[in-house]
Amino acid sequence: MIQRGFNPENRKRLIIGFVCLIVFIYIIQLFRLQVISSDYKEWADSNAFLKKTLYPSRGLIYDRKGDLLVYNQPAYNLMVVMRETQPFDTLAFCDILNITPEQFVKQISDIKNRKLNPGYSSYTPQTFLTQLGNKEYGILQESLYKFPGFYIQNRTIREYNYPNAAHVLGYVAPVDKQNMAADDYYVQEDYAGKAGVERSYEVYLRGQKGVEILLRDALGRIKGKYEEGIHDKEPVSGKNLTLSIDMDLQNYGESLMQNKLGSIVMIEPSTGEILCMISTPTYDPASLLVGKQFVENYKELIKNPYKPLMNRAVTGSYPPGSTFKPAQSLVFLEEGIIHPETQFSCGGGFPMGNGKRQGCHAHYSPIALAPALGTSCNAYFSWGLKYMLENKKYGGFNNAIDHWQDMMFNQGFGHKLGVDLPGELNGFIPGSAFYNSRYKRWNAYTVISIAIGQGEIEATPLQICNLSASIANKGFFYAPHAVKKIQDTPLDTLYTRRHHTGIDPQWYSPVVEGMRMAVTGGTCTAAFIPDIPICGKTGTSQNRGVSHSIFMGFAPMDNPKVAIAVVVENGGWGASFGVPIGRLMIEKYLRGYIPESSQYIEDNLKSRVVLRSALQKN
């Protein structure tokens, strides 16, 4: 019989293995604590050092004339390191800050709540209050030694010299989770641009943060700079911006658009620089989206049914109506569908083949291209589109409409132009894919409304203005941009190179002639100024309610300095609002003032209210 027992050698191995396992667990735990986890490092560092973030001054913003638009004012945040707090007189503390003890308790609780304050650590500074006033700061600074764990962080807030150009300038607000996830520059309670050039040029405007490392003693008291400050890093101020905006012109345009929904865009054709961009209704950036009332004011603006935060110049999309006819003319001329002398009959409109006519207004017939533009003949451009789509050289409707679509893309429609402002829409230019998905069978009559800028065509005011600039330049444009200069930094090449339309320059002359005829004796006669030769085109854009009033043009005719587009939602005929507003804006820019002879137009426009009726119709 074999006696079974525990082998001493196996027992020895088991004990050694157990000891090795314990040692291994300790090594893993030490590695986690010292290498992976930052808690103990933060605790050790916080005992020895206080690292203070030094925030840079945000870049200043000027207009094209050098007038200061946006600058910085000092502000103060009260910070707390929870690990360092000790019992203190909370009533005195609350009295200095003008808060209640209940507010104090809630604020401390919110700071410790990791759901409300992701990344909370008791070792690192947390924001207790933001934007202390000078009075609060002065009193608190004298008594701060009584409140261990609290210190003051110097910050800045934005200030605005003018109540204008809110949609171009934008605003600055606390960062959100998306900001922090996209860029590790940001931490909780940082600020970033949220709209306008403040957002588009954030990386230039924000600068670079610095840091100051202070040494503590065993009791946590600050003893001075660590190693005489050799590890400190000075903040680098943000870069200044010079806008292409003329603030005097901007202010005047906003005054004309009071009590109206819509926009005005003016571009310098030779550079693509945006001279003014008005979107109404608007808001005062100097008083609403700054300071402690930011959140409440923002909520009110969001709830406003007129959508004052919306920049209609780039995010408004409208049927361009007859302002689209010059673009059609250029396509037909380039493709040989028409020549400047080609005449089409109108007789009250375009025959739709079912006993109905697409309407038109009274003018002589038959009519050639330039007078067709001058009188805004619907039939002329419908005939042109019909003959293009039915032309056998394209090999069918699909190829014809796609080629037409490509030529409209080249003129700046149907895609973003790349303006340096957020929220730009594409607009819409339909092609065969769209029509084949909508109709089993279609032909020129099915889509004829696009000939006159209606139907499925959608364009932003910026795109309409850009068309005018490309006509002024006879075949090219620069991507529109609101920033003229970045301090010590060249502009993106997108804004400095020419974008060609693919239309031969020779075909622009009859189109310019037609737009001039519209002003001298056609649909834009209200824009006629004897000593300023303006070329223009009206648009009456049909929609669910009252039509939108649209105007586009440029001046002077032979040496264009400015291109413009005006959209007044639910304003009716293009000549009702678009034309007189366009005339005054051109005159204001080229003369620098409004002469007495035009004062009656200005007075009439400022007294007319479209805002209320527009909301009711929509």
XYZ file of N, CA and C in Angstrom, residues 2-223:
666
model
N 0.618 2.200 -0.991
C 1.418 3.427 -1.124
C 0.770 4.528 -0.305
N 1.575 5.130 0.556
C 1.044 6.217 1.411
C 1.099 7.539 0.630
N -0.087 8.170 0.515
C -0.165 9.441 -0.203
C -0.033 10.599 0.776
N 0.779 11.603 0.454
C 0.942 12.800 1.296
C 1.321 14.004 0.456
N 1.379 15.175 1.092
C 1.710 16.407 0.352
C 3.204 16.493 0.174
N 3.617 16.579 -1.090
C 5.042 16.634 -1.425
C 5.619 17.971 -0.966
N 6.654 17.956 -0.099
C 7.264 19.211 0.385
C 7.774 20.082 -0.756
N 8.214 19.440 -1.812
C 8.731 20.233 -2.949
C 7.602 21.015 -3.615
N 6.435 20.361 -3.743
C 5.276 21.049 -4.331
C 4.807 22.194 -3.443
N 4.867 21.964 -2.126
C 4.463 23.005 -1.176
C 5.368 24.222 -1.290
N 6.656 23.952 -1.413
C 7.627 25.049 -1.556
C 7.340 25.863 -2.823
N 7.048 25.151 -3.917
C 6.746 25.844 -5.193
C 5.475 26.685 -5.091
N 4.481 26.136 -4.369
C 3.224 26.871 -4.206
C 3.446 28.175 -3.444
N 4.255 28.098 -2.367
C 4.513 29.309 -1.569
C 5.282 30.337 -2.392
N 6.290 29.872 -3.136
C 7.063 30.797 -3.979
C 6.169 31.443 -5.030
N 5.298 30.633 -5.640
C 4.383 31.164 -6.656
C 3.437 32.199 -6.087
N 2.925 31.909 -4.846
C 2.019 32.847 -4.198
C 2.717 34.177 -3.908
N 3.970 34.081 -3.389
C 4.733 35.299 -3.100
C 4.987 36.099 -4.380
N 5.338 35.381 -5.453
C 5.585 36.060 -6.744
C 4.328 36.758 -7.248
N 3.167 36.113 -7.053
C 1.901 36.716 -7.490
C 1.630 38.009 -6.741
N 1.873 37.979 -5.394
C 1.667 39.177 -4.586
C 2.588 40.301 -5.055
N 3.874 39.962 -5.292
C 4.832 40.963 -5.751
C 4.413 41.528 -7.109
N 3.956 40.632 -7.991
C 3.529 41.072 -9.325
C 2.351 42.035 -9.237
N 1.375 41.708 -8.329
C 0.207 42.582 -8.158
C 0.642 43.956 -7.657
N 1.592 43.970 -6.693
C 2.094 45.245 -6.182
C 2.785 46.049 -7.283
N 3.555 45.355 -8.128
C 4.244 46.053 -9.213
C 3.237 46.664 -10.184
N 2.206 45.880 -10.539
C 1.161 46.385 -11.449
C 0.463 47.588 -10.834
N 0.153 47.489 -9.527
C -0.545 48.595 -8.862
C 0.334 49.844 -8.810
N 1.620 49.657 -8.499
C 2.521 50.800 -8.477
C 2.651 51.425 -9.851
N 2.714 50.584 -10.891
C 2.797 51.094 -12.259
C 1.548 51.895 -12.613
N 0.393 51.372 -12.214
C -0.857 52.086 -12.504
C -0.901 53.433 -11.799
N -0.514 53.429 -10.524
C -0.581 54.660 -9.747
C 0.431 55.701 -10.212
N 1.630 55.235 -10.542
C 2.702 56.175 -10.846
C 2.797 56.540 -12.321
N 2.349 55.654 -13.203
C 2.512 55.885 -14.634
C 1.182 56.161 -15.320
N 0.214 55.267 -15.082
C -1.062 55.395 -15.808
C -1.952 56.450 -15.170
N -2.178 56.334 -13.868
C -3.059 57.281 -13.180
C -2.293 58.554 -12.834
N -2.971 59.695 -12.992
C -2.329 60.976 -12.678
C -2.695 61.494 -11.293
N -3.558 60.753 -10.554
C -4.046 61.266 -9.278
C -2.917 61.542 -8.292
N -2.023 60.566 -8.135
C -0.976 60.750 -7.131
C 0.053 61.768 -7.581
N 0.294 61.804 -8.900
C 1.206 62.823 -9.411
C 0.617 64.208 -9.168
N -0.693 64.346 -9.432
C -1.346 65.627 -9.199
C -1.285 65.989 -7.717
N -1.499 64.984 -6.853
C -1.464 65.256 -5.419
C -0.077 65.723 -4.990
N 0.958 65.014 -5.488
C 2.328 65.381 -5.131
C 2.686 66.759 -5.682
N 2.322 66.981 -6.945
C 2.618 68.275 -7.557
C 1.883 69.400 -6.851
N 0.616 69.151 -6.492
C -0.172 70.213 -5.864
C 0.355 70.560 -4.490
N 0.971 69.584 -3.828
C 1.584 69.874 -2.537
C 2.812 70.753 -2.690
N 3.549 70.555 -3.772
C 4.809 71.288 -3.968
C 4.653 72.518 -4.840
N 3.707 72.476 -5.823
C 3.601 73.557 -6.803
C 2.160 74.024 -6.964
N 2.017 75.238 -7.409
C 0.742 75.746 -7.917
C 0.993 76.207 -9.348
N 0.383 75.504 -10.292
C 0.550 75.860 -11.705
C -0.619 76.747 -12.130
N -0.317 77.989 -12.438
C -1.348 78.945 -12.838
C -1.292 79.145 -14.351
N -2.426 78.922 -14.984
C -2.511 79.172 -16.422
C -2.529 80.680 -16.666
N -1.710 81.131 -17.590
C -1.682 82.540 -17.985
C -2.375 82.652 -19.337
N -3.493 83.336 -19.357
C -4.291 83.415 -20.577
C -3.838 84.572 -21.457
N -3.736 84.327 -22.749
C -3.296 85.397 -23.659
C -4.413 86.381 -23.951
N -4.039 87.558 -24.383
C -5.023 88.529 -24.872
C -5.503 88.070 -26.241
N -6.797 88.086 -26.428
C -7.361 87.699 -27.715
C -7.077 88.789 -28.742
N -6.879 88.380 -29.998
C -6.565 89.341 -31.041
C -7.638 90.398 -31.215
N -7.222 91.609 -31.560
C -8.160 92.713 -31.804
C -8.702 92.626 -33.225
N -9.845 93.263 -33.457
C -10.477 93.252 -34.777
C -10.735 94.690 -35.222
N -10.275 95.021 -36.435
C -10.433 96.359 -37.009
C -11.245 96.267 -38.305
N -11.833 97.390 -38.725
C -12.482 97.405 -40.038
C -11.466 97.853 -41.085
N -11.880 97.936 -42.342
C -10.965 98.196 -43.448
C -10.314 99.583 -43.354
N -10.948 100.496 -42.626
C -10.392 101.840 -42.462
C -9.500 101.964 -41.232
N -9.358 100.882 -40.471
C -8.520 100.913 -39.279
C -9.258 101.243 -38.002
N -10.581 101.368 -38.054
C -11.351 101.634 -36.838
C -11.418 100.367 -35.991
N -11.155 100.506 -34.690
C -11.183 99.373 -33.772
C -12.632 98.946 -33.542
N -12.916 97.659 -33.796
C -14.272 97.135 -33.638
C -14.419 96.305 -32.369
N -13.447 95.426 -32.121
C -13.543 94.498 -30.991
C -12.221 94.526 -30.225
N -12.310 94.628 -28.905
C -11.108 94.666 -28.070
C -11.377 93.898 -26.782
N -10.438 93.921 -25.852
C -10.544 93.147 -24.620
C -10.597 94.061 -23.391
N -11.341 93.617 -22.408
C -11.377 94.283 -21.114
C -10.985 93.267 -20.054
N -10.255 93.695 -19.001
C -9.870 92.736 -17.959
C -11.090 92.191 -17.216
N -11.015 90.913 -16.879
C -12.047 90.255 -16.080
C -11.337 89.303 -15.129
N -12.056 88.839 -14.116
C -11.426 88.034 -13.076
C -12.311 86.844 -12.754
N -11.706 85.660 -12.774
C -12.393 84.448 -12.341
C -11.882 84.052 -10.965
N -12.780 83.594 -10.100
C -12.387 83.089 -8.784
C -12.228 81.579 -8.882
N -11.037 81.092 -8.601
C -10.705 79.683 -8.714
C -10.571 79.071 -7.321
N -10.768 77.738 -7.258
C -10.618 77.035 -5.993
C -9.945 75.687 -6.235
N -8.992 75.342 -5.361
C -8.397 73.996 -5.333
C -9.000 73.310 -4.116
N -9.925 72.381 -4.350
C -10.723 71.817 -3.262
C -9.861 71.143 -2.200
N -8.756 70.520 -2.591
C -7.891 69.825 -1.659
C -7.274 70.788 -0.642
N -7.179 72.076 -1.006
C -6.494 73.048 -0.158
C -7.432 73.857 0.720
N -8.739 73.686 0.524
C -9.668 74.481 1.328
C -9.641 74.038 2.787
N -9.827 74.997 3.672
C -9.904 74.770 5.116
C -11.095 75.558 5.645
N -11.585 75.212 6.824
C -12.734 75.959 7.370
C -12.474 77.466 7.397
N -13.459 78.226 6.914
C -13.335 79.687 6.925
C -14.715 80.295 7.101
N -14.756 81.593 7.229
C -16.009 82.321 7.456
C -16.766 82.429 6.131
N -17.668 81.482 5.886
C -18.394 81.465 4.609
C -19.354 82.644 4.485
N -19.874 83.131 5.622
C -20.791 84.275 5.556
C -20.060 85.519 5.052
N -18.852 85.747 5.564
C -18.071 86.891 5.090
C -17.719 86.713 3.612
N -17.375 85.497 3.247
C -17.037 85.185 1.854
C -18.223 85.484 0.935
N -19.407 85.004 1.345
C -20.612 85.220 0.523
C -20.973 86.705 0.454
N -20.743 87.417 1.550
C -21.063 88.848 1.589
C -20.205 89.619 0.581
N -18.923 89.275 0.488
C -18.031 89.949 -0.459
C -18.490 89.701 -1.893
N -18.910 88.453 -2.164
C -19.282 88.085 -3.531
C -20.743 88.355 -3.849
N -21.492 88.826 -2.840
C -22.912 89.129 -3.028
C -23.693 87.891 -3.468
N -23.422 86.762 -2.808
C -24.167 85.531 -3.044
C -24.694 85.028 -1.715
N -25.677 84.131 -1.740
C -26.248 83.572 -0.505
C -25.472 82.333 -0.092
N -25.541 81.951 1.180
C -24.901 80.694 1.610
C -25.407 79.489 0.826
N -26.703 79.514 0.460
C -27.253 78.408 -0.333
C -26.583 78.334 -1.712
N -26.344 79.497 -2.301
C -25.651 79.518 -3.592
C -24.224 79.006 -3.455
N -23.587 79.329 -2.333
C -22.231 78.848 -2.085
C -22.216 77.325 -2.020
N -23.127 76.764 -1.247
C -23.179 75.300 -1.093
C -23.459 74.630 -2.426
N -24.385 75.201 -3.194
C -24.714 74.596 -4.493
C -23.531 74.658 -5.445
N -22.815 75.774 -5.457
C -21.678 75.912 -6.364
C -20.593 74.899 -6.034
N -20.313 74.702 -4.749
C -19.321 73.707 -4.333
C -19.780 72.309 -4.747
N -21.069 72.038 -4.560
C -21.616 70.730 -4.935
C -21.516 70.495 -6.437
N -21.820 71.542 -7.236
C -21.743 71.415 -8.698
C -20.308 71.178 -9.163
N -19.363 71.819 -8.494
C -17.955 71.642 -8.857
C -17.541 70.183 -8.655
N -18.016 69.566 -7.581
C -17.640 68.186 -7.270
C -18.422 67.155 -8.065
N -19.491 67.590 -8.719
C -20.335 66.674 -9.499
C -19.672 66.387 -10.844
N -19.190 65.167 -11.017
C -18.447 64.841 -12.238
C -19.343 64.815 -13.478
N -20.645 64.690 -13.296
C -21.543 64.760 -14.445
C -21.638 66.196 -14.967
N -21.697 67.125 -14.028
C -21.756 68.540 -14.413
C -20.368 69.096 -14.722
N -19.356 68.516 -14.122
C -17.989 69.023 -14.252
C -17.047 67.865 -14.601
N -17.113 67.385 -15.857
C -16.274 66.251 -16.254
C -14.792 66.571 -16.044
N -14.052 65.567 -15.581
C -12.625 65.769 -15.377
C -12.295 66.437 -14.068
N -13.271 66.520 -13.165
C -13.022 67.165 -11.875
C -11.905 66.454 -11.121
N -11.042 67.243 -10.509
C -10.013 66.716 -9.621
C -9.849 67.693 -8.466
N -9.755 67.163 -7.273
C -9.605 68.029 -6.093
C -8.215 68.649 -6.014
N -7.299 68.174 -6.878
C -5.926 68.683 -6.860
C -5.725 69.855 -7.823
N -6.645 70.031 -8.735
C -6.450 71.046 -9.777
C -7.435 72.196 -9.601
N -7.084 73.398 -10.074
C -7.963 74.558 -9.909
C -9.300 74.369 -10.631
N -10.376 74.734 -9.958
C -11.720 74.690 -10.504
C -12.315 76.091 -10.462
N -13.165 76.404 -11.410
C -13.771 77.738 -11.461
C -14.948 77.815 -10.494
N -14.874 78.755 -9.569
C -15.971 78.972 -8.626
C -16.934 80.032 -9.160
N -16.402 81.185 -9.596
C -17.217 82.246 -10.193
C -16.441 82.859 -11.347
N -17.168 83.308 -12.359
C -16.533 83.944 -13.513
C -16.898 85.418 -13.576
N -16.027 86.161 -14.221
C -16.258 87.566 -14.552
C -16.657 88.413 -13.337
N -15.801 88.377 -12.303
C -16.007 89.255 -11.154
C -15.858 90.713 -11.584
N -16.682 91.569 -11.007
C -16.557 92.993 -11.285
C -15.363 93.590 -10.568
N -14.995 94.788 -10.963
C -13.830 95.445 -10.357
C -14.011 95.652 -8.850
N -15.234 95.975 -8.426
C -15.493 96.200 -7.011
C -15.315 94.902 -6.225
N -15.936 93.821 -6.726
C -15.804 92.519 -6.071
C -14.344 92.077 -6.036
N -13.660 92.293 -7.159
C -12.257 91.892 -7.243
C -11.410 92.644 -6.216
N -11.620 93.954 -6.102
C -10.819 94.763 -5.194
C -10.998 94.349 -3.738
N -12.260 94.141 -3.332
C -12.522 93.758 -1.945
C -11.983 92.363 -1.663
N -12.208 91.438 -2.614
C -11.777 90.059 -2.416
C -10.258 89.944 -2.375
N -9.585 90.729 -3.193
C -8.130 90.668 -3.258
C -7.516 90.995 -1.895
N -8.113 91.933 -1.188
C -7.591 92.324 0.123
C -7.812 91.245 1.185
N -8.850 90.431 1.001
C -9.226 89.451 2.037
C -8.939 88.015 1.638
N -8.293 87.815 0.506
C -8.160 86.465 -0.034
C -7.395 85.526 0.886
N -6.492 86.084 1.704
C -5.697 85.244 2.604
C -6.569 84.547 3.654
N -7.775 85.075 3.871
C -8.680 84.484 4.855
C -9.401 83.247 4.315
N -9.289 83.022 3.003
C -10.054 81.950 2.377
C -9.108 80.972 1.686
N -8.497 80.076 2.436
C -7.503 79.159 1.860
C -8.100 78.295 0.757
N -7.321 78.091 -0.284
C -7.746 77.280 -1.430
C -8.310 78.102 -2.565
N -8.623 79.390 -2.319
C -9.185 80.251 -3.352
C -8.113 81.208 -3.870
N -8.145 81.465 -5.160
C -7.269 82.487 -5.735
C -7.930 83.076 -6.977
N -7.408 84.185 -7.435
C -8.011 84.907 -8.563
C -7.223 84.644 -9.837
N -7.960 84.341 -10.909
C -7.371 84.093 -12.228
C -7.713 85.283 -13.134
N -6.695 85.941 -13.673
C -6.937 87.058 -14.588
C -7.400 86.538 -15.937
N -8.486 87.101 -16.439
C -9.016 86.753 -17.767
C -9.376 88.048 -18.496
N -9.892 87.921 -19.689
C -10.402 89.079 -20.430
C -11.765 88.735 -21.006
N -12.553 89.756 -21.262
C -13.829 89.586 -21.950
C -13.849 90.511 -23.158
N -14.657 90.144 -24.149
C -14.748 90.927 -25.379
C -15.620 92.160 -25.172
N -15.198 93.256 -25.794
C -15.969 94.494 -25.823
C -16.080 94.956 -27.269
N -17.218 95.576 -27.596
C -17.499 95.989 -28.964
C -17.741 97.499 -29.009
N -17.107 98.150 -29.972
C -17.246 99.596 -30.083
C -18.507 100.021 -30.824
N -19.109 99.099 -31.578
C -20.279 99.436 -32.395
C -21.373 98.394 -32.182
N -22.624 98.799 -32.321
C -23.728 97.841 -32.186
C -24.050 97.153 -33.516
N -23.097 97.095 -34.418
C -23.338 96.609 -35.785
C -22.497 95.374 -36.115
N -22.834 94.773 -37.247
C -22.065 93.668 -37.835
C -21.986 92.453 -36.921
N -23.055 92.183 -36.186
C -23.041 91.054 -35.255
C -22.780 89.729 -35.967
N -23.374 89.534 -37.143
C -23.234 88.253 -37.835
C -21.848 88.072 -38.451
N -21.195 89.164 -38.773
C -19.832 89.078 -39.304
C -18.842 88.865 -38.161
N -18.990 89.621 -37.088
C -18.052 89.536 -35.970
C -18.225 88.242 -35.186
N -19.470 87.847 -34.916
C -19.713 86.689 -34.073
C -19.576 87.023 -32.609
N -19.413 86.003 -31.780
C -19.290 86.204 -30.340
C -18.435 85.091 -29.752
N -18.031 85.290 -28.508
C -17.194 84.331 -27.780
C -18.004 83.778 -26.615
N -17.900 82.469 -26.380
C -18.671 81.827 -25.317
C -17.863 80.672 -24.729
N -18.266 80.157 -23.549
C -17.548 79.018 -22.955
C -17.518 77.820 -23.904
N -16.422 77.087 -23.879
C -16.285 75.915 -24.739
C -17.248 74.828 -24.296
N -17.598 73.942 -25.228
C -18.452 72.804 -24.921
C -17.664 71.512 -25.121
N -18.338 70.379 -24.968
C -17.670 69.082 -25.088
C -17.074 68.887 -26.482
N -17.774 69.399 -27.498
C -17.271 69.248 -28.861
C -15.952 69.995 -29.054
N -15.867 71.216 -28.505
C -14.620 71.977 -28.592
C -13.469 71.223 -27.946
N -13.719 70.703 -26.739
C -12.652 70.032 -26.000
C -12.263 68.707 -26.640
N -13.243 68.020 -27.238
C -12.923 66.751 -27.894
C -12.133 66.967 -29.178
N -12.400 68.081 -29.855
C -11.749 68.337 -31.145
C -10.363 68.947 -30.994
N -10.094 69.609 -29.875
C -8.832 70.332 -29.726
C -8.403 70.301 -28.267
N -7.247 69.678 -27.988
C -6.800 69.565 -26.605
C -6.255 70.884 -26.046
N -6.302 71.947 -26.835
C -5.952 73.283 -26.324
C -6.936 73.699 -25.233
N -8.202 73.247 -25.380
C -9.262 73.743 -24.508
C -9.439 72.854 -23.279
N -9.759 73.508 -22.175
C -10.170 72.820 -20.958
C -11.458 73.490 -20.474
N -12.052 72.848 -19.463
C -13.293 73.390 -18.911
C -13.125 74.864 -18.543
N -14.151 75.658 -18.871
C -14.207 77.088 -18.563
C -13.372 77.956 -19.500
N -12.755 77.369 -20.522
C -12.122 78.182 -21.557
C -13.204 78.822 -22.418
N -12.800 79.799 -23.217
C -13.722 80.468 -24.135
C -13.237 80.257 -25.567
N -14.196 80.283 -26.502
C -13.849 80.128 -27.915
C -14.864 80.887 -28.758
N -14.463 81.256 -29.970
C -15.383 81.911 -30.888
C -16.477 80.961 -31.327
N -17.713 81.446 -31.334
C -18.852 80.583 -31.644
C -19.598 80.986 -32.911
N -19.270 82.109 -33.486
C -19.948 82.549 -34.709
C -19.065 83.588 -35.390
N -19.383 83.911 -36.650
C -18.675 84.947 -37.372
C -17.174 84.696 -37.464
N -16.411 85.771 -37.639
C -14.953 85.625 -37.748
C -14.343 85.185 -36.416
N -15.040 85.433 -35.307
C -14.545 84.936 -34.018
C -14.401 83.412 -34.063
N -15.289 82.756 -34.780
C -15.214 81.293 -34.912
C -14.277 80.884 -36.045
N -14.426 81.512 -37.211
C -13.647 81.110 -38.377
C -12.149 81.288 -38.164
N -11.777 82.326 -37.425
C -10.361 82.634 -37.215
C -9.949 82.398 -35.762
N -10.634 81.481 -35.095
C -10.364 81.183 -33.691
C -8.902 80.841 -33.438
N -8.300 80.012 -34.274
C -6.917 79.576 -34.013
C -5.928 80.737 -34.100
N -6.280 81.779 -34.854
C -5.421 82.964 -34.917
C -5.706 83.917 -33.764
N -6.968 84.087 -33.441
C -7.374 85.070 -32.436
C -7.037 84.637 -31.008
N -7.069 83.339 -30.714
C -6.975 82.893 -29.324
C -5.573 83.013 -28.730
N -4.542 82.991 -29.562
C -3.183 83.044 -29.047
C -2.755 81.720 -28.432
N -1.729 81.772 -27.567
C -1.210 80.580 -26.897
C -1.129 80.831 -25.397
N -1.590 79.860 -24.636
C -1.574 79.994 -23.187
C -0.146 79.918 -22.647
N 0.064 80.568 -21.506
C 1.316 80.437 -20.772
C 1.068 79.751 -19.446
N 2.116 79.570 -18.652
C 1.979 78.947 -17.344
C 2.976 79.576 -16.378
N 2.561 79.719 -15.131
C 3.416 80.211 -14.057
C 3.434 79.146 -12.958
N 4.633 78.680 -12.572
C 4.762 77.623 -11.570
C 5.264 78.247 -10.269
N 4.432 78.166 -9.241
C 4.756 78.736 -7.937
C 5.076 77.619 -6.954
N 6.027 77.869 -6.079
C 6.488 76.872 -5.116
C 5.760 77.047 -3.785
N 5.343 75.908 -3.185
C 4.675 75.929 -1.887
C 5.626 75.419 -0.800
N 5.340 75.816 0.457
C 6.051 75.207 1.569
C 5.220 74.046 2.107
N 5.666 73.439 3.223
C 4.994 72.261 3.777
C 3.567 72.568 4.223
N 3.280 73.845 4.505
C 1.938 74.239 4.923
C 1.075 74.704 3.752
N 1.621 74.600 2.530
C 0.856 74.976 1.351
C 0.923 76.439 1.009
N 1.742 77.214 1.725
C 1.836 78.648 1.455
C 2.761 78.912 0.267
N 2.391 79.906 -0.553
C 3.181 80.247 -1.731
C 4.479 80.913 -1.284
N 5.609 80.382 -1.766
C 6.919 80.897 -1.374
C 7.642 81.606 -2.522
